[in-house]
Coordinates of C-alpha atoms and ligand atoms in Angstrom, one line a residue:
X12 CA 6.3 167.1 44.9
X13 CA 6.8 168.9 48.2
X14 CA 10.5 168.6 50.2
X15 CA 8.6 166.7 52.8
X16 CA 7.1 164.3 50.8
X17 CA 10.3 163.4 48.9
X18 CA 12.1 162.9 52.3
X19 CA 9.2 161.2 53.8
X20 CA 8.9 158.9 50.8
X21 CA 13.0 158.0 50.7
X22 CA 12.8 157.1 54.5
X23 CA 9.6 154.4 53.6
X24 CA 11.9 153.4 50.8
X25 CA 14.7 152.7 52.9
X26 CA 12.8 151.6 56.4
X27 CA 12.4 147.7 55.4
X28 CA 15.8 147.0 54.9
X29 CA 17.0 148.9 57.7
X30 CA 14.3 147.4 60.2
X31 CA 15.3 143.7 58.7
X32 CA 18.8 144.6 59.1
X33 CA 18.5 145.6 62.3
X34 CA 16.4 143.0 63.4
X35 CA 19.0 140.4 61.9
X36 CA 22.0 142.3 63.4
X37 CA 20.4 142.2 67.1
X38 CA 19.1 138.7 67.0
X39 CA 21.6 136.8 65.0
X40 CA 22.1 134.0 67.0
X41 CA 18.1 133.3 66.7
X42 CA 18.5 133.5 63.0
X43 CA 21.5 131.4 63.0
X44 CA 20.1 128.8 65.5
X45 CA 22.8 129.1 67.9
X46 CA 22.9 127.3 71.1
X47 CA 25.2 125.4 73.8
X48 CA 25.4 121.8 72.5
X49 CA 22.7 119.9 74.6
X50 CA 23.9 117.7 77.1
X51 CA 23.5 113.7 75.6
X52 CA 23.2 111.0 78.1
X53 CA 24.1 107.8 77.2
X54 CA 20.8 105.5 77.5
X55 CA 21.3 103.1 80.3
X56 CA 20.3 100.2 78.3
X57 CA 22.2 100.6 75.3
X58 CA 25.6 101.7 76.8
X59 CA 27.1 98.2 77.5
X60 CA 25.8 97.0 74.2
X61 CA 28.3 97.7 71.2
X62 CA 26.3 100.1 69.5
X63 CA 25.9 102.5 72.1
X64 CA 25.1 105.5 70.1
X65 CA 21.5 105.9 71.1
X66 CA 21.1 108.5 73.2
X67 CA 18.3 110.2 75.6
X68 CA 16.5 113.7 74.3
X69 CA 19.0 116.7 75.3
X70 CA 19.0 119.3 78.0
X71 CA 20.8 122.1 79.2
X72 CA 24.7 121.5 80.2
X73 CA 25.6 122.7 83.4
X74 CA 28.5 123.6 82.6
X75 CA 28.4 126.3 79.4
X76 CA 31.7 128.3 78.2
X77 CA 31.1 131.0 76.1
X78 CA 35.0 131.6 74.6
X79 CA 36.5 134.3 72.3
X80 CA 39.7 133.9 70.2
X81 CA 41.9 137.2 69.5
X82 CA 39.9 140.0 69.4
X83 CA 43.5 142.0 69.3
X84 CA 42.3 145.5 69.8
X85 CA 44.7 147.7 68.0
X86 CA 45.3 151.4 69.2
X87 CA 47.7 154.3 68.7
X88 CA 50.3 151.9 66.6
X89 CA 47.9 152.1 63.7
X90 CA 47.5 155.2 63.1
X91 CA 49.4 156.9 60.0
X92 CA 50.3 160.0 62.5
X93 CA 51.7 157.4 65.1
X94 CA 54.7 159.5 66.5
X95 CA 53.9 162.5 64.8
X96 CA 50.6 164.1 66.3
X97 CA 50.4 167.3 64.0
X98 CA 47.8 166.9 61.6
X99 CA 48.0 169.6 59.5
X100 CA 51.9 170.8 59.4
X101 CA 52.2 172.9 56.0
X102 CA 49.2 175.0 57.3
X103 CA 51.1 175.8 60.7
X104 CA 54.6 176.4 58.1
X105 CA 52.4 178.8 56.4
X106 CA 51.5 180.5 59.7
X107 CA 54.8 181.1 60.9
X108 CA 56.0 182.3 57.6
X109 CA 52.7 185.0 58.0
X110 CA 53.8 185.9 61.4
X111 CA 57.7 186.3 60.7
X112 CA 57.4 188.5 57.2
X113 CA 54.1 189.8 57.5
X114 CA 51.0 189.5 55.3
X115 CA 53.2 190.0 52.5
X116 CA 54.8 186.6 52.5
X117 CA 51.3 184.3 52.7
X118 CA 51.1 184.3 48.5
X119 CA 54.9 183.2 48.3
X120 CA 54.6 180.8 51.2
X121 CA 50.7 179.6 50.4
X122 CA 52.6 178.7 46.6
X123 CA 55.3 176.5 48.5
X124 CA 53.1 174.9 50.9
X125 CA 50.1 174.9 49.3
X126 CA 50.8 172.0 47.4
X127 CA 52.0 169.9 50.1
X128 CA 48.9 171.0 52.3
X129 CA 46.9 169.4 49.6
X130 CA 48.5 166.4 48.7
X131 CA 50.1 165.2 51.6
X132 CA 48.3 166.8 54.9
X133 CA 44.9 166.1 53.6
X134 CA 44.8 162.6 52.6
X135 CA 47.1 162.0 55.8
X136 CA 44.3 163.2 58.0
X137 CA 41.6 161.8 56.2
X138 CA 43.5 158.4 56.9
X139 CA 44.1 159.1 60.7
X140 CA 40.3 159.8 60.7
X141 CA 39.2 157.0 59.0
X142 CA 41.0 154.6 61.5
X143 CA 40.0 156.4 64.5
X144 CA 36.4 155.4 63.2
X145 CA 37.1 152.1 62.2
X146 CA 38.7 151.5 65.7
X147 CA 35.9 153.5 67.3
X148 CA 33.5 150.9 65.1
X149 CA 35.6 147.7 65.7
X150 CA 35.2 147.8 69.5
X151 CA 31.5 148.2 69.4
X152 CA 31.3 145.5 67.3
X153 CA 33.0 143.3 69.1
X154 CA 31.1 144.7 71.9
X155 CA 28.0 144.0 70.0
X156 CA 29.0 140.7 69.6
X157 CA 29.8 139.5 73.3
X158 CA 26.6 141.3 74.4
X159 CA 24.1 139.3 72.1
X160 CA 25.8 136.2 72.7
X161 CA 26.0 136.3 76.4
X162 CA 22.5 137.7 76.6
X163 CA 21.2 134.9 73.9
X164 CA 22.8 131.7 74.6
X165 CA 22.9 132.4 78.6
X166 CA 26.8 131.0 79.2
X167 CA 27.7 130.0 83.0
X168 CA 31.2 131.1 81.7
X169 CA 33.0 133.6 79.4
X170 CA 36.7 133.2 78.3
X171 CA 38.8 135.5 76.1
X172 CA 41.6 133.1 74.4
X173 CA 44.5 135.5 74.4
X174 CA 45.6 138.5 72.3
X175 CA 43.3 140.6 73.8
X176 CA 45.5 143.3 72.4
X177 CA 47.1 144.0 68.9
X178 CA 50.0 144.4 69.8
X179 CA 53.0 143.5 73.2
X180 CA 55.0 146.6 72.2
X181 CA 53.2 149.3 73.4
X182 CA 54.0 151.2 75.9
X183 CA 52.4 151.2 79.3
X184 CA 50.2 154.5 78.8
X185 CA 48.8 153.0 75.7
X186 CA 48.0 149.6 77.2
X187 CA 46.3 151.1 80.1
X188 CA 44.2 153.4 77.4
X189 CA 43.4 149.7 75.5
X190 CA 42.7 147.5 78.3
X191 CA 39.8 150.7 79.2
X192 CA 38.5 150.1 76.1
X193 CA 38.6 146.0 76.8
X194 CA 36.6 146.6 79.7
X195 CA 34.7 149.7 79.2
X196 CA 33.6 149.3 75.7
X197 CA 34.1 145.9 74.0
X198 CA 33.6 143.7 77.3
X199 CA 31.1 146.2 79.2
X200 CA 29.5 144.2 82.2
X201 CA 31.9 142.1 82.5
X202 CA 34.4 142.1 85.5
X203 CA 38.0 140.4 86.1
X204 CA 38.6 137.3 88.3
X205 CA 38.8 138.2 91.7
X206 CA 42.2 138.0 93.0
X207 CA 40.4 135.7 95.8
X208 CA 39.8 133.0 93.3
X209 CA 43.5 133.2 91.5
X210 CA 45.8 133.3 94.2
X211 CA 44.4 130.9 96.9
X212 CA 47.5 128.6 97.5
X213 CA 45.9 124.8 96.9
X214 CA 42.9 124.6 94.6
X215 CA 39.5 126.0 95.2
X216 CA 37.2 124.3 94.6
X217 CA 33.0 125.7 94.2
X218 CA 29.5 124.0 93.4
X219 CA 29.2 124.2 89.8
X220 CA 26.3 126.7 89.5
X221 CA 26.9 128.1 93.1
X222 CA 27.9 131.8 92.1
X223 CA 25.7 133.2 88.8
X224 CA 29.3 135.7 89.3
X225 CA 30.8 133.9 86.9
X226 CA 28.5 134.3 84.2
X227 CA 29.9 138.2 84.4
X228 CA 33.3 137.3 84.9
X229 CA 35.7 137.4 81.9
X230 CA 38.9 134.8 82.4
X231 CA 41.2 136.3 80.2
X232 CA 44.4 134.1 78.8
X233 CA 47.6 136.0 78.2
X234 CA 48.6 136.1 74.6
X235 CA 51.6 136.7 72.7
X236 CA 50.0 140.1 71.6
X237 CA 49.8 140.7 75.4
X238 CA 52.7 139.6 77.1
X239 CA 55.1 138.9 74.0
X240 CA 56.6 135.1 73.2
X241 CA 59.0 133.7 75.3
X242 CA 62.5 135.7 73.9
X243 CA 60.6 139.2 74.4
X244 CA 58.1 137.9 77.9
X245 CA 59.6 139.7 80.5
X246 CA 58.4 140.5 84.4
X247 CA 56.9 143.9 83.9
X248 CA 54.4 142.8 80.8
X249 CA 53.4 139.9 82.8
X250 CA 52.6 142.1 85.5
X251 CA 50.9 144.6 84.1
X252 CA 48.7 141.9 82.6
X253 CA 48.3 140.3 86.0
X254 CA 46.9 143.8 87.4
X255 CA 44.6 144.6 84.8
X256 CA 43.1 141.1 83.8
X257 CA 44.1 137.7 85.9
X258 CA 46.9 135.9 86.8
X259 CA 48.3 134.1 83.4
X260 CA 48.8 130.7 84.6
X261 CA 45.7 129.7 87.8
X262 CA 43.1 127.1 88.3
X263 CA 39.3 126.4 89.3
X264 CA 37.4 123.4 90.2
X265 CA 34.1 123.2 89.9
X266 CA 32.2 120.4 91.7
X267 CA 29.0 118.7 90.9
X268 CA 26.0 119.8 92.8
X269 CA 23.9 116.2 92.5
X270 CA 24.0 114.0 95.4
X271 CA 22.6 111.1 93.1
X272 CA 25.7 110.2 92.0
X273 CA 26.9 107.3 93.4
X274 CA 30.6 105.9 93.6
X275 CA 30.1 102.4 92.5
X276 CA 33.2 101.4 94.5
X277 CA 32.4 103.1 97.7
X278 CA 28.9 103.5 97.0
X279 CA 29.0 106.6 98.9
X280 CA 27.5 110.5 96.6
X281 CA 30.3 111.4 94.3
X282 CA 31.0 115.1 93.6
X283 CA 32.8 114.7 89.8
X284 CA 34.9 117.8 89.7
X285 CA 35.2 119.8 86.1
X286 CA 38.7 121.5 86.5
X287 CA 39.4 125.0 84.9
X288 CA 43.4 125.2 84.5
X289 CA 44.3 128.7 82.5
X290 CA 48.0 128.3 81.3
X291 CA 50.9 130.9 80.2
X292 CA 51.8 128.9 77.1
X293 CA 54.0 131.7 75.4
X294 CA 57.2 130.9 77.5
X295 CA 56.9 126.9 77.6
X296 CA 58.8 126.5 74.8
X297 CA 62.5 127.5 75.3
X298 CA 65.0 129.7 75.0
X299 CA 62.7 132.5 76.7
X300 CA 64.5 135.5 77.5
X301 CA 63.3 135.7 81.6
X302 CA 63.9 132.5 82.9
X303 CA 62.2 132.6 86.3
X304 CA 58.8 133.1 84.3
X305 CA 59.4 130.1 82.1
X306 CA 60.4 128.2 85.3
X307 CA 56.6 129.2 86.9
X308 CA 55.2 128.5 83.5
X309 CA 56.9 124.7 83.2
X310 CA 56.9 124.1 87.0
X311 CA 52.3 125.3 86.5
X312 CA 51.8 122.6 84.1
X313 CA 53.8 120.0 86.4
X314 CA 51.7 120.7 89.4
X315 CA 48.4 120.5 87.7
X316 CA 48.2 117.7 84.8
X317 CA 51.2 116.0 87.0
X318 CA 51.3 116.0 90.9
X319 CA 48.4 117.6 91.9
X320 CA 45.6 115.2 90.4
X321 CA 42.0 115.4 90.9
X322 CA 40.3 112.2 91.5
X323 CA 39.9 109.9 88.4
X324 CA 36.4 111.1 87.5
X325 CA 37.2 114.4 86.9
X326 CA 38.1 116.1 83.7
X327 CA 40.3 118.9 82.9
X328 CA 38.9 122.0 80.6
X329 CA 42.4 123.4 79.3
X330 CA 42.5 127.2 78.5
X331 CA 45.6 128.8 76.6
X332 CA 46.9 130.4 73.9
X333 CA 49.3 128.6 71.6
X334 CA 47.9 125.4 69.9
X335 CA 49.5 122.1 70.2
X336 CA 51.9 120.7 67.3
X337 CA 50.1 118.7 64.5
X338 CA 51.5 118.4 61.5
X339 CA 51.3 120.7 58.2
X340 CA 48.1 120.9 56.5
X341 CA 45.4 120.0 59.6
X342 CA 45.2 123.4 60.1
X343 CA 45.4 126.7 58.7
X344 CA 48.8 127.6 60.7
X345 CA 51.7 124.6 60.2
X346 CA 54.1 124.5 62.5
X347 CA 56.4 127.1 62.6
X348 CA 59.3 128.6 65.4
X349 CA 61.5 131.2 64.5
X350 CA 63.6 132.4 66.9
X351 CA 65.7 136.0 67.6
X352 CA 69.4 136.3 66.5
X353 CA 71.9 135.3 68.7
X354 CA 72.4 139.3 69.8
X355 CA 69.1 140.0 70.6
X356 CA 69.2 137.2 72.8
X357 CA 68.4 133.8 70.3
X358 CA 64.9 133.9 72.6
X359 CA 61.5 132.2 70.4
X360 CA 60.7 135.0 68.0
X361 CA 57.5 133.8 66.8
X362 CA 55.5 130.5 67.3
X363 CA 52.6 128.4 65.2
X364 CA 52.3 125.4 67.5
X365 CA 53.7 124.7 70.6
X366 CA 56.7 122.3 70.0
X367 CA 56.2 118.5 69.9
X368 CA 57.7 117.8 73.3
X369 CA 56.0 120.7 75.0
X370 CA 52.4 119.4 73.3
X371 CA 53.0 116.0 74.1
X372 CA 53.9 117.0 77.9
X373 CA 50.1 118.4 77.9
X374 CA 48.2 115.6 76.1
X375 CA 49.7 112.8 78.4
X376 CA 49.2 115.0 81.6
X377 CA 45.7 115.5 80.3
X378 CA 44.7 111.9 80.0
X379 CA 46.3 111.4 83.3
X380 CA 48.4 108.1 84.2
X381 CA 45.4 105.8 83.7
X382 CA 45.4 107.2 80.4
X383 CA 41.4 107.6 80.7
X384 CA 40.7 110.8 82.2
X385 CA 39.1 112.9 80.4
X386 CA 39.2 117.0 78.9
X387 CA 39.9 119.3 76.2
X388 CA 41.9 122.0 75.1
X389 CA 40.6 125.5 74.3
X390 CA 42.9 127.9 72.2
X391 CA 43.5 130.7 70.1
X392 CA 46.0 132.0 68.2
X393 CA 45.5 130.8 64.2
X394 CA 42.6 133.6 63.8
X395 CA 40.9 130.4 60.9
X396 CA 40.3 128.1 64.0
X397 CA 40.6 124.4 63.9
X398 CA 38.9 121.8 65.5
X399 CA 41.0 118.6 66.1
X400 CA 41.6 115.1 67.7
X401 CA 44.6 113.5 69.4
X402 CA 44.7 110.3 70.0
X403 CA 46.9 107.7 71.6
X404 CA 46.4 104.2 72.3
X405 CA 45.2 103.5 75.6
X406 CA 47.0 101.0 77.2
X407 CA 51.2 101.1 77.4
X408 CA 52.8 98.1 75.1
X409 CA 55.0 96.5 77.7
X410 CA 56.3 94.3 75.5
X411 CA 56.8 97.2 72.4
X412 CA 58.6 98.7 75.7
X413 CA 61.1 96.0 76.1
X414 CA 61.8 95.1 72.9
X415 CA 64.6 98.3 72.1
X416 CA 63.6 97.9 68.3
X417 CA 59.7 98.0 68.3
X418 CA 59.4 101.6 66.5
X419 CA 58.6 104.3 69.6
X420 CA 56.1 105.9 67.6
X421 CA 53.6 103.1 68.1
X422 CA 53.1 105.0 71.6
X423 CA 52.9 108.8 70.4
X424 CA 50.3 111.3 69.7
X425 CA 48.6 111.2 66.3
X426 CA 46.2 114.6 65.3
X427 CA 43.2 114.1 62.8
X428 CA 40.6 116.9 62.2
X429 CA 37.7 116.4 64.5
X430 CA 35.1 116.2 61.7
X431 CA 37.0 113.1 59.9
X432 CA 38.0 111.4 63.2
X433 CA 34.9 109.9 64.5
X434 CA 36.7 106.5 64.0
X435 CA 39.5 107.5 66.2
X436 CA 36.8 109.2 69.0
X437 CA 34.7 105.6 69.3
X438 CA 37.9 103.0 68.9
X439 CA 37.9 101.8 72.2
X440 CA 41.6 100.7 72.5
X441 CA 42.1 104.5 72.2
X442 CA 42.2 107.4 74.2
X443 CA 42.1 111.4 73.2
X444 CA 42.0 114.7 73.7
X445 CA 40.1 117.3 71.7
X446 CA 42.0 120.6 70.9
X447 CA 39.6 123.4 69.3
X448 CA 41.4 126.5 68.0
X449 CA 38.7 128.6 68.7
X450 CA 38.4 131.1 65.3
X451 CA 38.5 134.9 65.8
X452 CA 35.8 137.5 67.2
X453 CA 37.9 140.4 64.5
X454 CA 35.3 141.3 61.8
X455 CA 37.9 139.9 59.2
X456 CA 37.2 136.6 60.5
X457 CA 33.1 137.1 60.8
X458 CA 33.0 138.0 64.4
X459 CA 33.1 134.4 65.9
X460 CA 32.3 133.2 69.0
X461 CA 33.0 129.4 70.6
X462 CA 30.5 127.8 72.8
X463 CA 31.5 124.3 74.8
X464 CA 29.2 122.5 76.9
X465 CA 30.0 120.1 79.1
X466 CA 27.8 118.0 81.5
X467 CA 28.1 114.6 83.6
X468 CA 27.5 111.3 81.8
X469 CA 25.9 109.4 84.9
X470 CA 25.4 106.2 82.8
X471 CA 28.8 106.8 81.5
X472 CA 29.9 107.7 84.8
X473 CA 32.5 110.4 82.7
X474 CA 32.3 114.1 81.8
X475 CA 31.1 114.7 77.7
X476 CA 31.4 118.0 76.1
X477 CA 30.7 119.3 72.9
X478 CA 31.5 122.3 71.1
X479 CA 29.8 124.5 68.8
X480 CA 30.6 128.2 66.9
X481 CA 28.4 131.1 65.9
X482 CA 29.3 133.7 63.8
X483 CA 27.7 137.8 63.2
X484 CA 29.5 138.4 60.0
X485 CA 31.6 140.6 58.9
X486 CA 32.0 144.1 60.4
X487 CA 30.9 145.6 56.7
X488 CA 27.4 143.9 57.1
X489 CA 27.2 145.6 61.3
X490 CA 28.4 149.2 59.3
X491 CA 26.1 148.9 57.0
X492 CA 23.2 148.3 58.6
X493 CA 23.8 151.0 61.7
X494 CA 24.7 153.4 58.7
X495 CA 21.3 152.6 57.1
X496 CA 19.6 153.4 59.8
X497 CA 20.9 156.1 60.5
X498 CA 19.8 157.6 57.0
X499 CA 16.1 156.4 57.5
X500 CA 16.5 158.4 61.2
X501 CA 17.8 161.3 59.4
X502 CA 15.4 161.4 56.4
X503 CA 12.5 160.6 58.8
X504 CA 13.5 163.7 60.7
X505 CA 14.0 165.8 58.1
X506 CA 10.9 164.9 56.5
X507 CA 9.0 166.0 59.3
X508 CA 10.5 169.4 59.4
X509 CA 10.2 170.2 56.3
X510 CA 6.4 169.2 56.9
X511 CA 6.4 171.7 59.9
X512 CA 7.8 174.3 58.1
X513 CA 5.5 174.1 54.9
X514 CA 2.3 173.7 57.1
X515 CA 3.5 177.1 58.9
X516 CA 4.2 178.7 55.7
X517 CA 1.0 177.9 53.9
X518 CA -2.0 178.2 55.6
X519 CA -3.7 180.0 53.8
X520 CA -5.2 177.4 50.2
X521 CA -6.6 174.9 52.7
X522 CA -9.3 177.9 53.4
X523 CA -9.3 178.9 50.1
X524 CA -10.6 175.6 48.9
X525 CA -13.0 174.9 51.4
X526 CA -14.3 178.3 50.1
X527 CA -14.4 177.7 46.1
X528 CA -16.4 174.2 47.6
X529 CA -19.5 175.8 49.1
X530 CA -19.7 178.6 46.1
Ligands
LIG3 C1 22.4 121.9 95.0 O1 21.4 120.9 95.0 C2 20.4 121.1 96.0 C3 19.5 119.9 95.9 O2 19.0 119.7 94.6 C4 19.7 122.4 95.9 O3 18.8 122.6 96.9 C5 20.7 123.5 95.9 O4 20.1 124.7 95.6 C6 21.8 123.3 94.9 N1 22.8 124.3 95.0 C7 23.3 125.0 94.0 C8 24.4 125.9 94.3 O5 22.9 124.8 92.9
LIG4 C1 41.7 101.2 66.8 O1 43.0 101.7 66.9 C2 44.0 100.8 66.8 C3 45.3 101.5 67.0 O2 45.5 102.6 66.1 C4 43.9 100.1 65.4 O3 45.0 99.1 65.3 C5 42.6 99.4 65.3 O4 42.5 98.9 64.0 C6 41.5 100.5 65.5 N1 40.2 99.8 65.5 C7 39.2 100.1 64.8 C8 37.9 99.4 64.9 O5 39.2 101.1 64.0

């Protein structure tokens, strides 16, 4: 068998898998039937009835937010050389020795260093290698990931849940050299909120649909990876976070572009208004170590699900990082608070959940004082996600109110997972919130990405969404099939030189037998 052939014949061997690899890889969310959950209208008829599940055929939500938990790009911090940038230090020990005594000296110092050349600077560099091509891999494919999913399931919106970065200790060098990589590499396209949108004074408000800008935008939430939890958040992260994403605590509205809706009331068009409020959760919880932050944060959440409401038929979509307490065992993460020790400052160390207070602050302000408005909570942090229901009873008990031994809890929040609380969702003498922990884009996690609809109930006169998750797989499955095809390129290539180069080399039998032929 000639060289060629045996290359030539390994590359067919290998081409199927790589080409249905490939073709997986690049069109997952085909192969996985992912879309945006359609948008369900209630049917007309059927809605004042009791059983009003029927519902009319689907179509495309106006509204479509493509959302990524934690992709936590790690940098310089991981690698086994961090501090220490010489790779190969017994090699430059044996130098110097050379240059000080002469040749003479390289057996003696080659016998003392050789072994440590070996065994430690060796395997130390292979490891610094290895993770500078693991990171190099991670952000492309995480990059991969965002690109097929906005260029498959065509979002109107795309949101990164917090910890963008691995890590709030880094220094400001090595955030600027990550965030590059955020917005070169892993988020390529995309752009940040202009400054236009975060810092007008009262709310903006757009047409929903208006500017296809937003598609490209990315509206990043500050993590605790980013700008640290409230006993280590101080002014300078939050600033450099502010300049190289968006502000960590703003707001959007987004109005209805369909004149057919009709106030019943006033009968005049209604514009329903879908609200975008992006919140700093890591300092809401107390004792922070900057106050005036934690002030902004608490007196943000006041102004928006407090004072500064909407009218009653809009809904809020809540973006942050933290996730809301619920007790032990609904999720992966339980609640947890640890805080620093008293001379570091006693600040929130480390947080789970939000605490109960803090949570219940946001579920009441999102159901608004009528207790019927509508929205839901987007979120990151546990990298398993969750997907949950919180539910309260609708109307106050006045007389549970007046009567100073009715137990209190018969008015508080109560979490079930979302799957198993369908009973809760359609119990009308109850309202709710739904909180997804939207699991994490990292590899480890299978590469996930969130997708919530939401869309205008006209018979419902309210705003529905529905929430859905893809997922690549994990990063071994992207390696391996780019590292497949690499070999069939490479074998392919090689095959054909080799056939080059033996064509040049041989001419001459061809003629030979074309002569024995005609004899
Ligand atoms: C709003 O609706 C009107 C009428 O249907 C349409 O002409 C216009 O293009 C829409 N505007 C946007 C921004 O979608
Ligand atoms: C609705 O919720 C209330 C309060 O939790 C409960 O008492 C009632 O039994 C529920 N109704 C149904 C039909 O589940």
């Amino acid at each position: 068998m000639r060289t060629s052939d045996l290359f030539l014949a390994l590359c067919r061997f290998f081409l199927p898998p790589a080409l249905i690899g490939t073709v997986y890889i690049y069109l997952y969310p085909f192969f996985q039937q992912c879309s945006f959950p359609e948008a369900r209208h209630t049917e007309a008829a059927c809605y004042f009835s009791d059983n009003a599940k029927a519902a009319v055929p689907g179509e495309v939500a106006p509204f479509r937010l493509l959302a990524f938990g934690d992709p936590q790009l790690e940098g310089d911090t991981s690698l086994p050389e961090h501090g220490n940038t010489e790779l190969f230090p017994s090699w430059r020990r044996i130098w110097d020795d050379v240059e000080q005594h002469g040749l003479s000296a390289l057996t003696t110092s080659f016998n003392s260093e050789g072994k440590r050349l070996l065994m430690e600077d060796v395997p130390k560099a292979f490891r610094t290698y290895h993770k500078k091509l693991d990171l190099w891999g991670n952000d492309l494919y995480l990059a991969h990931i965002y690109r097929t999913m906005s260029w498959y399931t065509n979002p109107t919106h795309v949101a990164v849940l917090g910890d963008l970065l691995g890590s709030q200790w880094i220094s400001d060098d090595e955030f600027a050299h990550r965030s590059n990589r955020f917005w070169k590499t892993v988020f390529r396209g995309g752009e940040k909120v202009p400054w236009v949108v975060t810092d007008v004074g009262a709310s903006r408000a757009e047409i929903l649909g208006a500017d296809a800008k937003w598609k490209k935008t990315i509206i990043s939430v500050a993590g605790n990876h980013d700008i640290g939890y409230a006993g280590d958040i101080d002014e300078h992260r939050i600033e450099r976070f502010e300049e190289t994403y968006n502000r960590v605590s703003w707001e959007v509205r987004f109005a209805l572009n369909d004149t057919t809706t009709i106030d019943p009331t006033s009968l005049q068009p209604s514009f329903p208004e879908l609200r975008l409020v992006i919140l700093n959760s890591m300092n809401l919880d107390t004792p922070a170590a900057a106050w005036d932050p934690h002030q902004e944060s608490v007196d943000f959440l006041n102004q928006k699900l407090y004072h500064e409401l909407p009218p009653a038929d809009s809904a809020t979509i809540l973006l942050t990082h933290i996730p809301l307490h619920k007790e032990a065992g609904i999720c992966v993460d339980e609640p947890f608070i640890d805080y620093l020790p008293e001379h570091h400052g006693g600040g929130i160390k480390e947080q789970n959940h939000l605490s109960e207070d803090v949570s219940e602050r946001i579920l009441d302000g999102m159901i608004g004082p009528e207790r019927t408005r509508k929205g839901v909570i987007l979120n990151g942090h546990d990298h398993a996600g969750c997907d949950v229901y919180h539910s309260k009873k609708k109307e106050l008990d006045l007389d549970a109110l007046q009567d100073e031994h009715a137990p209190l809890w018969e008015d508080k929040w109560d979490a079930a997972h979302y799957a198993s609380a369908q009973r809760q969702v359609l119990n009308r003498t109850l309202t709710g919130v739904r909180e997804v922990t939207v699991r994490s884009m990292m590899g480890d996690f299978g590469g996930n990405a969130g997708l919530l609809s939401a869309w205008w109930d006209r018979e419902a006169r309210e705003w529905k969404f529905d929430y859905d998750s893809c997922m690549l797989g994990v990063q071994h499955i992207w390696w391996a099939v780019h590292v497949v095809d690499l070999v069939v390129l490479g074998l392919g290539i090689a095959g054909l030189l080799f056939k080059g180069i033996e064509g040049l080399s041989r001419p001459q039998p061809q003629r030979t037998m074309k002569l024995e032929k005609k004899q």
